[in-house]
Amino acid sequence: MNDASDASAPPGAARVLAAWHRVECWIAVACFSFIAIILVLDVLGREFVGPVFNLLGIDVGPTGIFASQRFSIYALVVGSFAGIGIATATGSHLVPRVGFGWAPKAWEPWMDRLADAVTGCFLLAVTYYGILFVNSTFAADLRAPVLNWAVWPFQIAIPAGFLSAASRYFIYAIWPSLRPRPPEFQE
C-alpha cells in the first residue's frame, strides 16, 4: 500500500493555487482598504470640514460621505468571505484538536486526507446553503436600505468564499504535498 503523501501534484497546480491565493488577497486588501479610506473621509468630513466651514459662516450642508457605513458593510462581507479562502490557503484557521492522536502514527497521512475530504464535503454543503440564501434574496428582490441596491451581488461572496475553501480542501486531499504547513504554534 502506498503512502498517502506519495501523490505528487501536477507541475502547475502549485502555481494555480498561488495565483488563486493572490487574487483573494487582493480582493480582501481592496475591500478593507476601501473601508478604512471611506470611513476616515466620512469622519473627517463630519468632524473637521463641516465645523470649519460653519465657523467661516458657509453652509455646505452635510459634509460626511453619504451611506459610507452601508458601503463599508458590503465591502466587509466581500472581504471577510475572501478571508475564508485565505485562511485555508495559509493554514491559519482554527483547528480543533479533537481526535488528534487517536489513530496510529502510520495512518496519519491517510487520516489527513480523510479529514481534508470530510472538511471539503462539509464546506460544499455550506456552499449549497449559501447559494440557496443568495437565491432567496434574489427572488425576493431584497434591497439595501438607503441605497436601494439589490444586495444579492454582494452576497455572492458568501458561497464563493466557502466554495473556494472547499475546493482547496479537495485539492489537499488529492495532493497532500500542496497542503500548507501548520504554524509551529497554534492557539
One Martini backbone bead per residue (centre of mass of N, CA, C, O) as a GRO file, in nm:
protein
  187
    1MET     BB    1   0.096   0.037   0.023
    2ASN     BB    2   0.068   0.361  -0.024
    3ASP     BB    3   0.153   0.658   0.056
    4ALA     BB    4  -0.028   0.952   0.075
    5SER     BB    5   0.231   1.148   0.015
    6ASP     BB    6   0.306   1.043  -0.287
    7ALA     BB    7   0.124   1.241  -0.419
    8SER     BB    8   0.181   1.421  -0.700
    9ALA     BB    9   0.162   1.717  -0.830
   10PRO     BB   10   0.111   1.905  -1.067
   11PRO     BB   11   0.312   2.151  -1.178
   12GLY     BB   12   0.070   2.388  -1.185
   13ALA     BB   13  -0.084   2.377  -0.911
   14ALA     BB   14   0.078   2.574  -0.732
   15ARG     BB   15   0.037   2.820  -0.917
   16VAL     BB   16  -0.270   2.829  -0.903
   17LEU     BB   17  -0.290   2.861  -0.596
   18ALA     BB   18  -0.123   3.122  -0.581
   19ALA     BB   19  -0.305   3.296  -0.763
   20TRP     BB   20  -0.563   3.256  -0.606
   21HIS     BB   21  -0.452   3.382  -0.345
   22ARG     BB   22  -0.386   3.662  -0.460
   23VAL     BB   23  -0.672   3.740  -0.537
   24GLU     BB   24  -0.790   3.723  -0.251
   25CYS     BB   25  -0.600   3.931  -0.128
   26TRP     BB   26  -0.678   4.169  -0.307
   27ILE     BB   27  -0.971   4.177  -0.228
   28ALA     BB   28  -0.929   4.220   0.076
   29VAL     BB   29  -0.754   4.474   0.058
   30ALA     BB   30  -0.955   4.646  -0.097
   31CYS     BB   31  -1.187   4.634   0.107
   32PHE     BB   32  -1.030   4.736   0.367
   33SER     BB   33  -0.932   4.999   0.239
   34PHE     BB   34  -1.204   5.117   0.173
   35ILE     BB   35  -1.308   5.128   0.459
   36ALA     BB   36  -1.092   5.315   0.575
   37ILE     BB   37  -1.122   5.552   0.381
   38ILE     BB   38  -1.430   5.615   0.399
   39LEU     BB   39  -1.439   5.655   0.712
   40VAL     BB   40  -1.230   5.878   0.737
   41LEU     BB   41  -1.367   6.079   0.542
   42ASP     BB   42  -1.630   6.097   0.695
   43VAL     BB   43  -1.518   6.205   0.962
   44LEU     BB   44  -1.369   6.451   0.849
   45GLY     BB   45  -1.618   6.586   0.730
   46ARG     BB   46  -1.787   6.605   1.000
   47GLU     BB   47  -1.539   6.703   1.214
   48PHE     BB   48  -1.392   6.931   1.016
   49VAL     BB   49  -1.514   7.061   0.761
   50GLY     BB   50  -1.786   7.152   0.869
   51PRO     BB   51  -1.690   7.333   1.109
   52VAL     BB   52  -1.515   7.523   0.940
   53PHE     BB   53  -1.743   7.633   0.760
   54ASN     BB   54  -1.919   7.733   0.995
   55LEU     BB   55  -1.710   7.941   1.102
   56LEU     BB   56  -1.721   8.093   0.810
   57GLY     BB   57  -2.040   8.092   0.726
   58ILE     BB   58  -2.071   7.818   0.562
   59ASP     BB   59  -2.321   7.636   0.393
   60VAL     BB   60  -2.271   7.279   0.300
   61GLY     BB   61  -2.396   7.082   0.464
   62PRO     BB   62  -2.334   6.778   0.436
   63THR     BB   63  -1.991   6.624   0.500
   64GLY     BB   64  -2.027   6.350   0.462
   65ILE     BB   65  -2.058   6.025   0.348
   66PHE     BB   66  -2.282   5.878   0.179
   67ALA     BB   67  -2.328   5.561   0.302
   68SER     BB   68  -2.054   5.457   0.427
   69GLN     BB   69  -2.154   5.223   0.612
   70ARG     BB   70  -2.280   5.052   0.390
   71PHE     BB   71  -2.034   5.016   0.214
   72SER     BB   72  -1.867   4.879   0.439
   73ILE     BB   73  -2.041   4.628   0.478
   74TYR     BB   74  -2.006   4.514   0.189
   75ALA     BB   75  -1.698   4.500   0.201
   76LEU     BB   76  -1.689   4.309   0.444
   77VAL     BB   77  -1.821   4.067   0.317
   78VAL     BB   78  -1.619   4.022   0.088
   79GLY     BB   79  -1.353   4.020   0.257
   80SER     BB   80  -1.428   3.792   0.457
   81PHE     BB   81  -1.485   3.562   0.242
   82ALA     BB   82  -1.197   3.573   0.130
   83GLY     BB   83  -1.067   3.483   0.408
   84ILE     BB   84  -1.132   3.183   0.397
   85GLY     BB   85  -0.931   3.111   0.171
   86ILE     BB   86  -0.682   3.229   0.308
   87ALA     BB   87  -0.682   3.049   0.560
   88THR     BB   88  -0.658   2.783   0.401
   89ALA     BB   89  -0.393   2.852   0.236
   90THR     BB   90  -0.224   2.914   0.525
   91GLY     BB   91  -0.322   2.756   0.788
   92SER     BB   92  -0.484   2.988   0.996
   93HIS     BB   93  -0.695   2.830   1.109
   94LEU     BB   94  -0.894   2.675   1.316
   95VAL     BB   95  -0.803   2.374   1.511
   96PRO     BB   96  -0.931   2.115   1.635
   97ARG     BB   97  -0.804   1.859   1.877
   98VAL     BB   98  -0.997   1.643   1.805
   99GLY     BB   99  -0.856   1.316   1.764
  100PHE     BB  100  -0.572   1.352   1.815
  101GLY     BB  101  -0.397   1.042   1.827
  102TRP     BB  102  -0.599   0.793   1.777
  103ALA     BB  103  -0.422   0.718   1.553
  104PRO     BB  104  -0.182   0.588   1.409
  105LYS     BB  105   0.096   0.728   1.276
  106ALA     BB  106   0.083   0.568   1.000
  107TRP     BB  107  -0.214   0.703   0.930
  108GLU     BB  108  -0.188   1.012   0.902
  109PRO     BB  109  -0.204   1.068   0.592
  110TRP     BB  110  -0.492   0.945   0.564
  111MET     BB  111  -0.634   1.122   0.777
  112ASP     BB  112  -0.578   1.390   0.640
  113ARG     BB  113  -0.734   1.325   0.383
  114LEU     BB  114  -1.003   1.269   0.518
  115ALA     BB  115  -1.033   1.545   0.653
  116ASP     BB  116  -1.030   1.707   0.389
  117ALA     BB  117  -1.278   1.570   0.260
  118VAL     BB  118  -1.481   1.632   0.484
  119THR     BB  119  -1.444   1.937   0.483
  120GLY     BB  120  -1.521   1.976   0.188
  121CYS     BB  121  -1.810   1.867   0.219
  122PHE     BB  122  -1.905   2.067   0.428
  123LEU     BB  123  -1.845   2.325   0.256
  124LEU     BB  124  -2.032   2.242   0.025
  125ALA     BB  125  -2.291   2.254   0.192
  126VAL     BB  126  -2.261   2.553   0.267
  127THR     BB  127  -2.266   2.652  -0.022
  128TYR     BB  128  -2.550   2.563  -0.088
  129TYR     BB  129  -2.685   2.745   0.130
  130GLY     BB  130  -2.570   3.006   0.013
  131ILE     BB  131  -2.720   2.985  -0.256
  132LEU     BB  132  -3.004   2.984  -0.137
  133PHE     BB  133  -2.980   3.260  -0.005
  134VAL     BB  134  -2.923   3.426  -0.260
  135ASN     BB  135  -3.173   3.333  -0.415
  136SER     BB  136  -3.382   3.450  -0.214
  137THR     BB  137  -3.289   3.743  -0.242
  138PHE     BB  138  -3.339   3.762  -0.543
  139ALA     BB  139  -3.644   3.680  -0.545
  140ALA     BB  140  -3.717   3.923  -0.331
  141ASP     BB  141  -3.563   4.184  -0.394
  142LEU     BB  142  -3.347   4.273  -0.204
  143ARG     BB  143  -3.273   4.581  -0.036
  144ALA     BB  144  -3.089   4.845   0.043
  145PRO     BB  145  -3.072   5.063   0.260
  146VAL     BB  146  -3.076   5.389   0.111
  147LEU     BB  147  -2.966   5.274  -0.179
  148ASN     BB  148  -3.143   5.054  -0.339
  149TRP     BB  149  -2.987   4.789  -0.360
  150ALA     BB  150  -2.901   4.498  -0.452
  151VAL     BB  151  -2.760   4.234  -0.245
  152TRP     BB  152  -2.673   3.970  -0.398
  153PRO     BB  153  -2.393   4.049  -0.521
  154PHE     BB  154  -2.256   4.053  -0.235
  155GLN     BB  155  -2.350   3.757  -0.141
  156ILE     BB  156  -2.173   3.582  -0.331
  157ALA     BB  157  -1.929   3.568  -0.132
  158ILE     BB  158  -2.029   3.337   0.043
  159PRO     BB  159  -2.017   3.086  -0.147
  160ALA     BB  160  -1.736   3.152  -0.263
  161GLY     BB  161  -1.571   3.115  -0.002
  162PHE     BB  162  -1.656   2.818   0.052
  163LEU     BB  163  -1.572   2.702  -0.224
  164SER     BB  164  -1.276   2.768  -0.204
  165ALA     BB  165  -1.219   2.595   0.046
  166ALA     BB  166  -1.328   2.326  -0.058
  167SER     BB  167  -1.139   2.300  -0.301
  168ARG     BB  168  -0.879   2.293  -0.141
  169TYR     BB  169  -0.939   2.039   0.025
  170PHE     BB  170  -0.957   1.853  -0.220
  171ILE     BB  171  -0.670   1.905  -0.316
  172TYR     BB  172  -0.532   1.806  -0.052
  173ALA     BB  173  -0.646   1.515  -0.073
  174ILE     BB  174  -0.500   1.454  -0.344
  175TRP     BB  175  -0.248   1.675  -0.271
  176PRO     BB  176  -0.067   1.699   0.012
  177SER     BB  177   0.181   1.881  -0.082
  178LEU     BB  178  -0.016   2.151  -0.092
  179ARG     BB  179  -0.036   2.173   0.191
  180PRO     BB  180  -0.015   2.363   0.446
  181ARG     BB  181   0.171   2.440   0.697
  182PRO     BB  182   0.157   2.440   1.011
  183PRO     BB  183   0.193   2.609   1.267
  184GLU     BB  184   0.398   2.581   1.530
  185PHE     BB  185   0.174   2.765   1.681
  186GLN     BB  186  -0.153   2.694   1.807
  187GLU     BB  187  -0.442   2.829   1.969
   0.00000   0.00000   0.00000
